[in-house]
Tab-separated table of C-alpha atoms and ligand atoms in Angstrom:
chain	number	residue	atom	x	y	z
A	242	MET	CA	-37.769	-16.660	-14.397
A	243	SER	CA	-37.420	-12.993	-14.024
A	244	ASP	CA	-38.898	-10.658	-11.511
A	245	VAL	CA	-41.038	-7.803	-12.767
A	246	ARG	CA	-41.755	-5.819	-9.621
A	247	LYS	CA	-39.966	-2.562	-8.861
A	248	THR	CA	-39.215	0.156	-11.381
A	249	ARG	CA	-40.754	0.057	-14.785
A	250	ALA	CA	-38.126	0.066	-17.493
A	251	THR	CA	-40.627	0.199	-20.329
A	252	ALA	CA	-43.917	1.921	-21.023
A	253	PRO	CA	-46.932	0.780	-18.977
A	254	ILE	CA	-47.921	-2.350	-20.847
A	255	MET	CA	-51.675	-1.947	-20.915
A	256	SER	CA	-51.823	1.701	-21.849
A	257	LEU	CA	-53.224	0.254	-25.071
A	258	ASN	CA	-55.543	-2.677	-25.492
A	259	ALA	CA	-53.584	-5.578	-26.980
A	260	TYR	CA	-56.734	-7.365	-28.139
A	261	GLU	CA	-57.932	-4.321	-30.065
A	262	ASN	CA	-54.489	-4.155	-31.645
A	263	ALA	CA	-54.716	-7.835	-32.591
A	264	LEU	CA	-58.121	-7.293	-34.180
A	265	THR	CA	-56.783	-4.314	-36.141
A	266	GLN	CA	-54.008	-6.519	-37.491
A	267	PHE	CA	-56.556	-9.200	-38.378
A	268	ALA	CA	-58.745	-6.647	-40.179
A	269	GLN	CA	-55.823	-5.363	-42.267
A	270	ALA	CA	-55.050	-8.834	-43.599
A	271	ALA	CA	-58.717	-9.846	-43.903
A	272	GLN	CA	-59.301	-6.820	-46.096
A	273	VAL	CA	-56.470	-7.746	-48.470
A	274	LEU	CA	-57.856	-11.285	-48.655
A	275	GLY	CA	-61.442	-10.100	-49.061
A	276	LEU	CA	-62.686	-12.559	-46.426
A	277	THR	CA	-66.427	-13.161	-46.365
A	278	LYS	CA	-68.502	-12.569	-43.245
A	279	ASN	CA	-68.769	-16.320	-42.726
A	280	GLN	CA	-65.031	-16.801	-43.029
A	281	VAL	CA	-64.425	-14.106	-40.432
A	282	ALA	CA	-67.027	-15.688	-38.146
A	283	MET	CA	-65.287	-19.054	-38.393
A	284	ILE	CA	-61.887	-17.884	-37.199
A	285	LYS	CA	-61.840	-14.480	-35.517
A	286	ASP	CA	-63.229	-14.801	-31.996
A	287	PRO	CA	-61.868	-16.995	-29.188
A	288	ARG	CA	-63.752	-20.280	-28.791
A	289	LYS	CA	-63.426	-20.495	-25.048
A	290	VAL	CA	-62.526	-17.955	-22.359
A	291	ILE	CA	-62.035	-19.416	-18.895
A	292	GLU	CA	-61.877	-17.169	-15.855
A	293	LEU	CA	-60.807	-18.566	-12.496
A	294	ASN	CA	-60.398	-17.295	-8.965
A	295	LEU	CA	-57.684	-19.371	-7.358
A	296	PRO	CA	-57.573	-19.666	-3.570
A	297	VAL	CA	-54.015	-20.174	-2.365
A	298	ARG	CA	-52.791	-20.698	1.187
A	299	MET	CA	-49.969	-18.263	1.922
A	300	ASP	CA	-47.058	-19.052	4.229
A	301	ASP	CA	-48.602	-17.046	7.074
A	302	GLY	CA	-51.737	-19.216	6.966
A	303	SER	CA	-53.950	-16.644	5.218
A	304	ILE	CA	-55.792	-17.470	1.996
A	305	GLU	CA	-55.432	-15.184	-0.998
A	306	ILE	CA	-57.445	-15.225	-4.200
A	307	PHE	CA	-55.625	-14.853	-7.523
A	308	GLN	CA	-57.519	-14.102	-10.708
A	309	ALA	CA	-56.504	-16.260	-13.672
A	310	PHE	CA	-57.483	-16.817	-17.299
A	311	ARG	CA	-57.073	-19.408	-19.997
A	312	VAL	CA	-58.203	-18.529	-23.496
A	313	GLN	CA	-58.564	-21.152	-26.230
A	314	HIS	CA	-58.758	-19.045	-29.333
A	315	SER	CA	-58.829	-21.776	-31.964
A	316	VAL	CA	-58.718	-25.557	-32.156
A	317	ALA	CA	-59.239	-25.742	-35.920
A	318	ARG	CA	-55.660	-26.767	-36.735
A	319	GLY	CA	-55.038	-28.833	-33.604
A	320	PRO	CA	-55.102	-28.551	-29.819
A	321	ALA	CA	-54.918	-25.010	-28.440
A	322	LYS	CA	-51.297	-24.137	-27.703
A	323	GLY	CA	-49.705	-21.269	-25.832
A	324	GLY	CA	-47.878	-20.098	-22.758
A	325	VAL	CA	-48.933	-19.079	-19.287
A	326	ARG	CA	-47.925	-15.622	-18.065
A	327	PHE	CA	-47.604	-14.637	-14.400
A	328	HIS	CA	-47.759	-10.842	-14.198
A	329	GLN	CA	-49.517	-8.246	-12.102
A	330	ASP	CA	-50.859	-6.443	-15.199
A	331	VAL	CA	-52.443	-9.481	-16.892
A	332	THR	CA	-55.972	-8.811	-18.190
A	333	VAL	CA	-58.413	-11.005	-20.056
A	334	ASP	CA	-57.966	-8.850	-23.167
A	335	GLU	CA	-54.211	-9.283	-23.061
A	336	VAL	CA	-54.641	-13.071	-22.832
A	337	LYS	CA	-57.187	-13.021	-25.683
A	338	ALA	CA	-54.698	-11.125	-27.847
A	339	LEU	CA	-51.863	-13.499	-27.018
A	340	ALA	CA	-54.106	-16.518	-27.758
A	341	PHE	CA	-55.129	-15.028	-31.111
A	342	TRP	CA	-51.481	-14.425	-32.027
A	343	MET	CA	-50.730	-18.063	-31.118
A	344	THR	CA	-53.354	-19.278	-33.600
A	345	MET	CA	-51.750	-17.197	-36.320
A	346	LYS	CA	-48.201	-18.124	-35.294
A	347	CYS	CA	-48.818	-21.879	-35.363
A	348	ALA	CA	-50.392	-21.517	-38.799
A	349	VAL	CA	-47.499	-19.397	-40.125
A	350	VAL	CA	-44.910	-22.042	-39.217
A	351	GLY	CA	-47.287	-24.898	-40.016
A	352	VAL	CA	-47.206	-26.705	-36.675
A	353	PRO	CA	-50.460	-28.611	-36.038
A	354	PHE	CA	-51.843	-26.545	-33.199
A	355	GLY	CA	-54.509	-23.954	-32.625
A	356	GLY	CA	-53.938	-21.013	-30.320
A	357	GLY	CA	-54.283	-20.556	-26.588
A	358	LYS	CA	-52.815	-18.537	-23.747
A	359	GLY	CA	-53.048	-18.313	-19.994
A	360	GLY	CA	-52.403	-15.647	-17.441
A	361	VAL	CA	-52.442	-15.264	-13.692
A	362	VAL	CA	-52.701	-11.812	-12.127
A	363	VAL	CA	-49.762	-11.980	-9.754
A	364	ASP	CA	-46.386	-10.427	-9.161
A	365	PRO	CA	-44.450	-13.647	-8.597
A	366	SER	CA	-41.498	-11.816	-7.083
A	367	LYS	CA	-43.699	-11.216	-4.044
A	368	LEU	CA	-44.326	-14.935	-3.476
A	369	THR	CA	-42.135	-17.414	-1.668
A	370	LEU	CA	-41.167	-20.536	-3.573
A	371	GLY	CA	-43.774	-22.519	-1.664
A	372	GLU	CA	-46.508	-20.012	-2.471
A	373	LEU	CA	-45.471	-19.984	-6.132
A	374	GLU	CA	-45.682	-23.778	-6.259
A	375	ARG	CA	-49.115	-23.872	-4.576
A	376	LEU	CA	-50.441	-21.165	-6.934
A	377	SER	CA	-49.061	-22.999	-9.993
A	378	ARG	CA	-50.523	-26.322	-8.886
A	379	ARG	CA	-53.899	-24.799	-8.012
A	380	PHE	CA	-54.102	-23.160	-11.451
A	381	PHE	CA	-53.419	-26.443	-13.181
A	382	ALA	CA	-55.711	-28.445	-10.923
A	383	GLU	CA	-58.575	-26.060	-11.738
A	384	LEU	CA	-57.763	-26.149	-15.435
A	385	ALA	CA	-57.485	-29.932	-15.586
A	386	ILE	CA	-60.932	-30.521	-17.093
A	387	ASP	CA	-60.346	-27.978	-19.871
A	388	ILE	CA	-56.894	-29.032	-21.031
A	389	GLY	CA	-55.326	-32.217	-22.391
A	390	THR	CA	-52.570	-33.373	-24.732
A	391	GLU	CA	-55.158	-33.362	-27.551
A	392	VAL	CA	-57.143	-30.405	-26.181
A	393	ASP	CA	-54.941	-27.562	-24.972
A	394	VAL	CA	-51.214	-27.697	-24.226
A	395	PRO	CA	-49.732	-24.834	-22.147
A	396	ALA	CA	-46.083	-23.678	-22.092
A	397	PRO	CA	-43.916	-20.996	-20.421
A	398	ASP	CA	-44.242	-17.254	-21.031
A	399	VAL	CA	-43.263	-14.156	-19.067
A	400	ASN	CA	-42.327	-15.067	-15.466
A	401	THR	CA	-42.987	-18.777	-15.840
A	402	ASN	CA	-40.184	-21.273	-16.331
A	403	PRO	CA	-39.311	-24.982	-16.680
A	404	GLN	CA	-39.752	-25.604	-12.923
A	405	ILE	CA	-43.327	-24.285	-13.101
A	406	MET	CA	-43.948	-26.475	-16.159
A	407	ALA	CA	-42.686	-29.481	-14.139
A	408	TRP	CA	-45.212	-28.657	-11.372
A	409	PHE	CA	-47.946	-28.307	-14.022
A	410	MET	CA	-47.068	-31.694	-15.511
A	411	ASP	CA	-46.937	-33.367	-12.106
A	412	THR	CA	-50.246	-31.849	-10.960
A	413	TYR	CA	-52.051	-32.981	-14.104
A	414	SER	CA	-50.476	-36.456	-13.993
A	415	MET	CA	-51.490	-36.901	-10.345
A	416	HIS	CA	-55.032	-35.715	-11.116
A	417	THR	CA	-55.531	-38.008	-14.053
A	418	ARG	CA	-53.550	-40.856	-12.472
A	419	LYS	CA	-51.676	-41.110	-15.761
A	420	HIS	CA	-48.139	-40.168	-16.721
A	421	SER	CA	-48.891	-37.187	-18.980
A	422	PRO	CA	-45.679	-35.481	-20.116
A	423	GLY	CA	-47.352	-34.060	-23.245
A	424	ILE	CA	-49.798	-31.936	-21.240
A	425	VAL	CA	-47.338	-29.052	-21.170
A	426	THR	CA	-44.140	-28.074	-22.991
A	427	GLY	CA	-41.054	-26.153	-21.907
A	428	LYS	CA	-40.382	-28.717	-19.179
A	429	PRO	CA	-36.885	-29.402	-17.785
A	430	LEU	CA	-34.964	-32.094	-19.675
A	431	GLU	CA	-35.213	-34.373	-16.624
A	432	VAL	CA	-39.006	-34.019	-16.722
A	433	PHE	CA	-39.366	-35.040	-20.378
A	434	GLY	CA	-38.526	-31.684	-21.948
A	435	SER	CA	-36.862	-31.273	-25.324
A	436	ARG	CA	-33.277	-30.480	-26.023
A	437	GLY	CA	-33.063	-27.010	-27.544
A	438	ARG	CA	-36.310	-25.698	-26.012
A	439	THR	CA	-34.656	-23.149	-23.684
A	440	GLN	CA	-33.046	-21.187	-26.507
A	441	ALA	CA	-35.686	-22.071	-29.141
A	442	THR	CA	-37.429	-18.696	-29.287
A	443	ALA	CA	-34.164	-16.813	-29.686
A	444	GLN	CA	-32.764	-19.423	-32.078
A	445	GLY	CA	-35.824	-19.145	-34.291
A	446	MET	CA	-35.478	-15.359	-34.266
A	447	VAL	CA	-31.828	-15.702	-35.341
A	448	TYR	CA	-32.795	-17.874	-38.322
A	449	THR	CA	-35.379	-15.311	-39.467
A	450	LEU	CA	-32.950	-12.436	-38.853
A	451	GLU	CA	-30.334	-14.170	-40.995
A	452	GLU	CA	-32.901	-14.489	-43.780
A	453	ALA	CA	-33.867	-10.817	-43.414
A	454	VAL	CA	-30.258	-9.661	-43.396
A	455	ASP	CA	-29.636	-11.670	-46.535
A	456	HIS	CA	-32.769	-10.289	-48.204
A	457	LEU	CA	-31.758	-6.713	-47.346
A	458	GLY	CA	-28.181	-7.164	-48.550
A	459	MET	CA	-26.760	-6.635	-45.056
A	460	GLN	CA	-24.315	-8.818	-43.092
A	461	MET	CA	-24.539	-10.400	-39.657
A	462	ASP	CA	-20.910	-9.612	-38.914
A	463	GLY	CA	-20.668	-6.170	-37.334
A	464	LEU	CA	-24.418	-5.656	-36.842
A	465	ARG	CA	-25.186	-3.314	-33.958
A	466	LEU	CA	-28.017	-4.572	-31.757
A	467	ALA	CA	-30.152	-3.330	-28.892
A	468	ILE	CA	-32.179	-5.858	-26.909
A	469	GLN	CA	-35.073	-4.897	-24.624
A	470	GLY	CA	-35.748	-7.607	-22.012
A	471	PHE	CA	-33.099	-10.011	-20.725
A	472	GLY	CA	-35.114	-13.086	-19.801
A	473	ASN	CA	-35.467	-16.264	-21.809
A	474	ALA	CA	-35.964	-14.614	-25.216
A	475	GLY	CA	-33.693	-11.592	-24.747
A	476	SER	CA	-30.682	-13.151	-23.035
A	477	ASN	CA	-30.602	-16.118	-25.405
A	478	SER	CA	-30.768	-13.700	-28.344
A	479	ALA	CA	-27.610	-12.015	-27.044
A	480	ILE	CA	-25.909	-15.364	-26.397
A	481	LEU	CA	-26.631	-16.591	-29.927
A	482	LEU	CA	-25.891	-13.387	-31.839
A	483	ALA	CA	-22.651	-12.277	-30.177
A	484	PRO	CA	-20.594	-15.183	-31.624
A	485	GLN	CA	-21.798	-14.197	-35.112
A	486	GLY	CA	-19.838	-10.945	-34.835
A	487	ALA	CA	-22.854	-8.852	-33.877
A	488	LYS	CA	-22.240	-6.089	-31.344
A	489	VAL	CA	-24.786	-6.015	-28.515
A	490	VAL	CA	-24.700	-2.287	-27.796
A	491	ALA	CA	-27.519	-2.192	-25.241
A	492	ILE	CA	-29.573	-4.546	-23.089
A	493	SER	CA	-32.328	-3.925	-20.580
A	494	ASP	CA	-34.653	-5.540	-18.116
A	495	VAL	CA	-37.041	-4.445	-15.418
A	496	THR	CA	-34.142	-2.825	-13.526
A	497	GLY	CA	-33.121	-0.482	-16.365
A	498	ALA	CA	-31.211	-0.245	-19.634
A	499	TYR	CA	-27.446	-0.592	-20.003
A	500	LEU	CA	-25.232	0.703	-22.828
A	501	ASN	CA	-21.754	0.125	-24.191
A	502	GLU	CA	-21.180	1.579	-27.647
A	503	ASP	CA	-18.262	-0.838	-28.162
A	504	GLY	CA	-20.413	-3.859	-27.385
A	505	ILE	CA	-21.481	-5.352	-24.060
A	506	ASP	CA	-19.603	-8.446	-22.921
A	507	VAL	CA	-22.545	-10.855	-23.120
A	508	ASP	CA	-20.865	-13.536	-20.996
A	509	ALA	CA	-20.338	-10.946	-18.256
A	510	ALA	CA	-23.998	-9.902	-18.442
A	511	ILE	CA	-25.171	-13.522	-18.210
A	512	ALA	CA	-22.881	-14.133	-15.233
A	513	TRP	CA	-24.157	-10.932	-13.591
A	514	VAL	CA	-27.771	-12.008	-13.962
A	515	GLY	CA	-26.855	-15.398	-12.531
A	516	ASP	CA	-25.419	-13.697	-9.447
A	517	HIS	CA	-28.267	-11.186	-9.031
A	518	GLY	CA	-31.430	-13.240	-8.845
A	519	GLY	CA	-32.015	-13.320	-12.599
A	520	LYS	CA	-31.799	-9.547	-13.035
A	521	LEU	CA	-29.355	-6.905	-14.252
A	522	THR	CA	-29.576	-4.989	-10.955
A	523	ASP	CA	-26.648	-2.504	-10.611
A	524	PHE	CA	-25.071	-3.829	-13.831
A	525	GLU	CA	-23.553	-0.366	-14.389
A	526	THR	CA	-21.215	-1.038	-11.434
A	527	SER	CA	-19.679	-3.971	-13.341
A	528	GLY	CA	-17.626	-1.583	-15.485
A	529	VAL	CA	-19.008	-3.299	-18.586
A	530	ALA	CA	-21.780	-0.798	-19.355
A	531	THR	CA	-23.344	2.484	-18.253
A	532	LYS	CA	-26.977	2.878	-17.245
A	533	LEU	CA	-29.308	4.948	-19.417
A	534	ASP	CA	-31.257	7.659	-17.566
A	535	ASP	CA	-34.387	6.691	-19.476
A	536	PRO	CA	-34.633	2.955	-20.194
A	537	MET	CA	-37.051	3.622	-23.055
A	538	ALA	CA	-34.186	5.427	-24.843
A	539	LEU	CA	-32.848	1.960	-25.708
A	540	LEU	CA	-35.541	1.739	-28.372
A	541	GLU	CA	-34.248	4.896	-30.049
A	542	LEU	CA	-30.534	4.053	-30.157
A	543	ASP	CA	-28.576	4.252	-33.383
A	544	VAL	CA	-28.416	0.500	-34.064
A	545	ASP	CA	-28.995	-1.746	-37.059
A	546	VAL	CA	-31.310	-4.186	-35.317
A	547	LEU	CA	-33.709	-3.676	-32.446
A	548	ILE	CA	-34.908	-6.785	-30.604
A	549	PRO	CA	-37.879	-6.122	-28.323
A	550	ALA	CA	-37.999	-9.140	-25.995
A	551	ALA	CA	-40.101	-7.948	-23.053
A	552	LEU	CA	-43.749	-6.953	-23.280
A	553	GLU	CA	-46.464	-5.473	-25.513
A	554	ASN	CA	-46.948	-1.867	-26.644
A	555	GLN	CA	-43.363	-0.672	-26.326
A	556	ILE	CA	-43.085	1.081	-29.686
A	557	THR	CA	-45.925	3.562	-29.940
A	558	PRO	CA	-46.682	6.638	-32.060
A	559	GLU	CA	-44.683	8.654	-29.493
A	560	ASN	CA	-41.342	6.916	-29.958
A	561	ALA	CA	-41.732	5.276	-33.402
A	562	PRO	CA	-40.577	8.420	-35.269
A	563	ASN	CA	-37.295	8.250	-33.296
A	564	VAL	CA	-36.520	4.589	-33.992
A	565	LYS	CA	-33.263	4.404	-35.951
A	566	ALA	CA	-32.955	0.639	-36.403
A	567	LYS	CA	-33.225	-0.704	-39.943
A	568	VAL	CA	-34.642	-4.011	-38.758
A	569	ILE	CA	-36.909	-4.873	-35.829
A	570	ALA	CA	-36.933	-8.543	-34.844
A	571	GLU	CA	-39.941	-9.066	-32.580
A	572	CYS	CA	-39.038	-11.673	-29.983
A	573	ALA	CA	-41.789	-10.243	-27.779
A	574	ASN	CA	-45.450	-10.558	-28.683
A	575	GLY	CA	-47.147	-7.333	-29.714
A	576	PRO	CA	-44.271	-4.902	-28.991
A	577	VAL	CA	-45.320	-2.503	-31.778
A	578	THR	CA	-48.774	-0.898	-31.795
A	579	PRO	CA	-50.648	-0.674	-35.129
A	580	GLU	CA	-50.220	3.121	-35.219
A	581	ALA	CA	-46.489	2.773	-34.633
A	582	ASP	CA	-46.394	0.070	-37.300
A	583	ALA	CA	-47.685	2.544	-39.869
A	584	ILE	CA	-44.996	5.066	-38.911
A	585	LEU	CA	-42.221	2.454	-39.073
A	586	ASN	CA	-43.454	1.155	-42.432
A	587	GLU	CA	-43.414	4.700	-43.752
A	588	LYS	CA	-39.812	5.049	-42.544
A	589	GLY	CA	-38.868	1.823	-44.351
A	590	VAL	CA	-38.025	-0.175	-41.221
A	591	PHE	CA	-38.071	-3.908	-41.989
A	592	ILE	CA	-40.093	-5.650	-39.276
A	593	ILE	CA	-39.901	-9.390	-38.718
A	594	PRO	CA	-43.313	-9.704	-37.056
A	595	ASP	CA	-43.830	-11.577	-33.786
A	596	ILE	CA	-46.050	-14.296	-35.274
A	597	LEU	CA	-43.102	-15.264	-37.478
A	598	CYS	CA	-40.050	-14.060	-35.565
A	599	ASN	CA	-40.683	-15.686	-32.183
A	600	ALA	CA	-42.348	-18.857	-33.515
A	601	GLY	CA	-39.237	-20.928	-32.748
A	602	GLY	CA	-40.542	-21.387	-29.208
A	603	VAL	CA	-43.782	-23.029	-30.226
A	604	THR	CA	-42.027	-24.975	-32.966
A	605	VAL	CA	-39.708	-26.690	-30.493
A	606	SER	CA	-42.682	-27.050	-28.135
A	607	TYR	CA	-44.258	-29.004	-30.984
A	608	PHE	CA	-41.122	-31.181	-31.182
A	609	GLU	CA	-41.351	-31.689	-27.410
A	610	TRP	CA	-45.013	-32.740	-27.673
A	611	VAL	CA	-44.134	-35.169	-30.486
A	612	GLN	CA	-41.301	-36.638	-28.396
A	613	ASN	CA	-43.643	-36.989	-25.401
A	614	LYS	CA	-46.261	-38.741	-27.529
A	615	THR	CA	-43.782	-41.173	-29.054
A	616	GLY	CA	-41.577	-41.582	-25.981
A	617	TYR	CA	-38.502	-41.209	-28.181
A	618	TYR	CA	-36.178	-38.272	-27.445
A	619	TRP	CA	-34.219	-36.424	-30.122
A	620	ARG	CA	-30.632	-35.256	-30.142
A	621	GLU	CA	-30.107	-31.482	-30.098
A	622	GLU	CA	-28.707	-31.493	-33.649
A	623	ARG	CA	-32.004	-32.890	-34.916
A	624	VAL	CA	-34.027	-30.253	-33.051
A	625	LEU	CA	-31.900	-27.442	-34.476
A	626	GLU	CA	-31.874	-28.827	-37.989
A	627	GLU	CA	-35.669	-29.163	-38.095
A	628	LEU	CA	-36.169	-25.746	-36.494
A	629	ASP	CA	-33.797	-24.168	-39.009
A	630	GLY	CA	-35.764	-25.599	-41.935
A	631	ILE	CA	-39.168	-24.595	-40.596
A	632	MET	CA	-38.196	-21.026	-39.662
A	633	ARG	CA	-36.411	-20.226	-42.912
A	634	GLU	CA	-39.213	-21.699	-44.991
A	635	ALA	CA	-41.803	-19.702	-43.019
A	636	PHE	CA	-39.789	-16.516	-43.519
A	637	GLN	CA	-39.637	-17.091	-47.276
A	638	THR	CA	-43.365	-17.902	-47.430
A	639	VAL	CA	-44.196	-14.659	-45.636
A	640	LEU	CA	-41.760	-12.683	-47.793
A	641	ARG	CA	-43.351	-14.096	-50.955
A	642	SER	CA	-46.779	-13.105	-49.632
A	643	ALA	CA	-45.482	-9.589	-48.856
A	644	LEU	CA	-44.140	-9.182	-52.373
A	645	LYS	CA	-47.232	-10.699	-53.998
A	646	HIS	CA	-49.703	-8.477	-52.126
A	647	ASP	CA	-47.348	-5.499	-51.838
A	648	VAL	CA	-47.857	-5.306	-48.081
A	649	PRO	CA	-45.507	-5.144	-45.054
A	650	MET	CA	-44.224	-8.391	-43.526
A	651	ARG	CA	-46.722	-8.228	-40.643
A	652	VAL	CA	-49.757	-8.056	-42.906
A	653	ALA	CA	-48.200	-10.771	-45.059
A	654	ALA	CA	-47.724	-13.040	-42.044
A	655	PHE	CA	-51.360	-12.576	-41.045
A	656	ILE	CA	-52.397	-13.348	-44.617
A	657	VAL	CA	-50.447	-16.630	-44.489
A	658	GLY	CA	-51.912	-17.483	-41.077
A	659	ILE	CA	-55.492	-16.536	-41.911
A	660	GLU	CA	-55.447	-18.425	-45.225
A	661	SER	CA	-54.243	-21.560	-43.489
A	662	VAL	CA	-56.744	-21.438	-40.605
A	663	THR	CA	-59.621	-20.518	-42.912
A	664	ARG	CA	-58.888	-23.373	-45.294
A	665	THR	CA	-58.770	-25.934	-42.484
A	666	ALA	CA	-61.894	-24.519	-40.815
A	667	GLU	CA	-63.825	-24.635	-44.103
A	668	LEU	CA	-62.730	-28.164	-44.942
A	669	ARG	CA	-63.725	-29.338	-41.468
A	670	GLY	CA	-67.044	-27.481	-41.655
A	671	LEU	CA	-69.347	-26.717	-38.755
A	672	TYR	CA	-70.097	-29.636	-36.449
A	673	ALA	CA	-73.662	-29.406	-35.126
B	207	LIG	P1	-39.043	-13.802	-19.188
B	207	LIG	O1	-39.927	-13.677	-18.012
B	207	LIG	O2	-38.048	-14.885	-19.242
B	207	LIG	O3	-38.272	-12.421	-19.444
B	207	LIG	C1	-38.910	-11.206	-19.541
B	207	LIG	C2	-37.835	-10.129	-19.514
B	207	LIG	O4	-38.461	-8.867	-19.712
B	207	LIG	C3	-37.101	-10.021	-18.182
B	207	LIG	O5	-35.738	-9.694	-18.390
B	207	LIG	C4	-37.787	-8.879	-17.476
B	207	LIG	O6	-36.974	-8.200	-16.511
B	207	LIG	C5	-38.058	-8.011	-18.669
B	207	LIG	N1	-39.123	-7.101	-18.360
B	207	LIG	C6	-40.296	-7.336	-17.752
B	207	LIG	N2	-40.977	-6.229	-17.592
B	207	LIG	C7	-40.195	-5.284	-18.109
B	207	LIG	C8	-40.339	-3.937	-18.213
B	207	LIG	N3	-41.436	-3.318	-17.767
B	207	LIG	N4	-39.332	-3.271	-18.817
B	207	LIG	C9	-38.219	-3.894	-19.301
B	207	LIG	N5	-38.041	-5.170	-19.218
B	207	LIG	C10	-39.012	-5.839	-18.620
B	207	LIG	O7	-40.033	-13.871	-20.444
B	207	LIG	P2	-39.716	-14.405	-21.913
B	207	LIG	O8	-40.184	-15.804	-21.975
B	207	LIG	O9	-38.337	-14.055	-22.317
B	207	LIG	O10	-40.775	-13.546	-22.751
B	207	LIG	C11	-40.433	-12.256	-23.265
B	207	LIG	C12	-41.325	-11.974	-24.457
B	207	LIG	O11	-41.126	-12.995	-25.430
B	207	LIG	C13	-42.822	-11.980	-24.151
B	207	LIG	O12	-43.476	-11.043	-24.977
B	207	LIG	C14	-43.242	-13.370	-24.535
B	207	LIG	O13	-44.622	-13.467	-24.818
B	207	LIG	C15	-42.381	-13.561	-25.759
B	207	LIG	N6	-42.195	-14.953	-26.157
B	207	LIG	C16	-41.603	-15.840	-25.318
B	207	LIG	C17	-41.475	-17.164	-25.733
B	207	LIG	C18	-40.783	-18.199	-24.885
B	207	LIG	O14	-40.627	-19.321	-25.362
B	207	LIG	N7	-40.363	-17.892	-23.671
B	207	LIG	C19	-41.942	-17.567	-26.986
B	207	LIG	C20	-42.514	-16.611	-27.832
B	207	LIG	C21	-42.638	-15.317	-27.395
């Protein structure tokens, strides 16, 4: 889990409304598909928005209230599915956007889930471990009546981690008096997690990037990369891509952005983070990289591939004209605003959109849920082999849709997602 207090190394995340952006993306694809009013009504809006005020006893004996949300956007294709974010800037609109993207993402990769997301308005770096555990347990205890292995299955997101998922699973199991490992995914291996889940988001991105590189006639060997965010998605992206001959020129996290034109020693960066509370604090003193004066300059570096792996709304109309990357692989959700998208498309930047690119996480979460339901646990080779097949097939499906409709990959991915959800919703029909 990474800490997000202190200096801001990216643009303020809610300077733009993520849910409005999500609806703009929906409208673009819906227009190409010529959806009817009824079809839009069936799938666009979230089905359930839960708002909670969580009382938590702090270490000094005081009680603090934390605002929290869980949004179940769609249950047409299966139980709602999506992570829980702990961040001081969480809003209900952000969670609605993330839940909507989950619906689309699950449909794009064909895993049998709807879309959901949760968020707690908190800066977890300000809590002690005990306070963090009590907050996590209280959130899950309050949510217990609205979730279930066949209802809504949470997972990790920004600032939540396998330990928090273990507390979630334990809280729910104690409440229901039933061993319920499938209530949440992204758990530690010892608490019925899946092999391969930790690196799944980055691994899925790598499979789609390999497909994109192949499609564009480029080569993985020698690719110059910049990665924004060095948590689960970002650091695992660096770990997986460096051995393929890619040069990780720049990395960043909440503490700043760090550059080495000859390639950052990824092992050294991982070790540094391990020794500095999960952050790149003072990484420039390691001798491995220099610190950029403006961390946002990372997004404008002369690289082949840019991997946003932090938060929403990082590439905006202000900096999009200066982006030099040929490919953007969106590990983060919603890193590019719709206006910036138009500028990047005009420039010919190939974007692997979030609802495709980072779907490896939910795909292995699906494998974890299946393993929990059957009680039979897979070897890592099986996880990777199945993930590989699903991600590459999804990439090719989206690419075919892009070529067929003559639209960018993002619109194509939404077309694939919307067609799938609409078809299921129509076949199921309206109950009562
Ligand atoms: P994380 O908490 O593990 O890491 C987040 C990283 O972003 C940290 O390095 C943090 O320092 C950095 N960060 C936070 N605020 C920042 C800021 N203002 N400027 C620069 N860096 C900042 O979270 P994660 O799980 O890696 O998630 C990152 C992104 O990937 C999110 O958009 C998330 O929704 C998306 N994602 C994650 C998963 C997953 O399985 N974890 C799956 C799909 C998508």
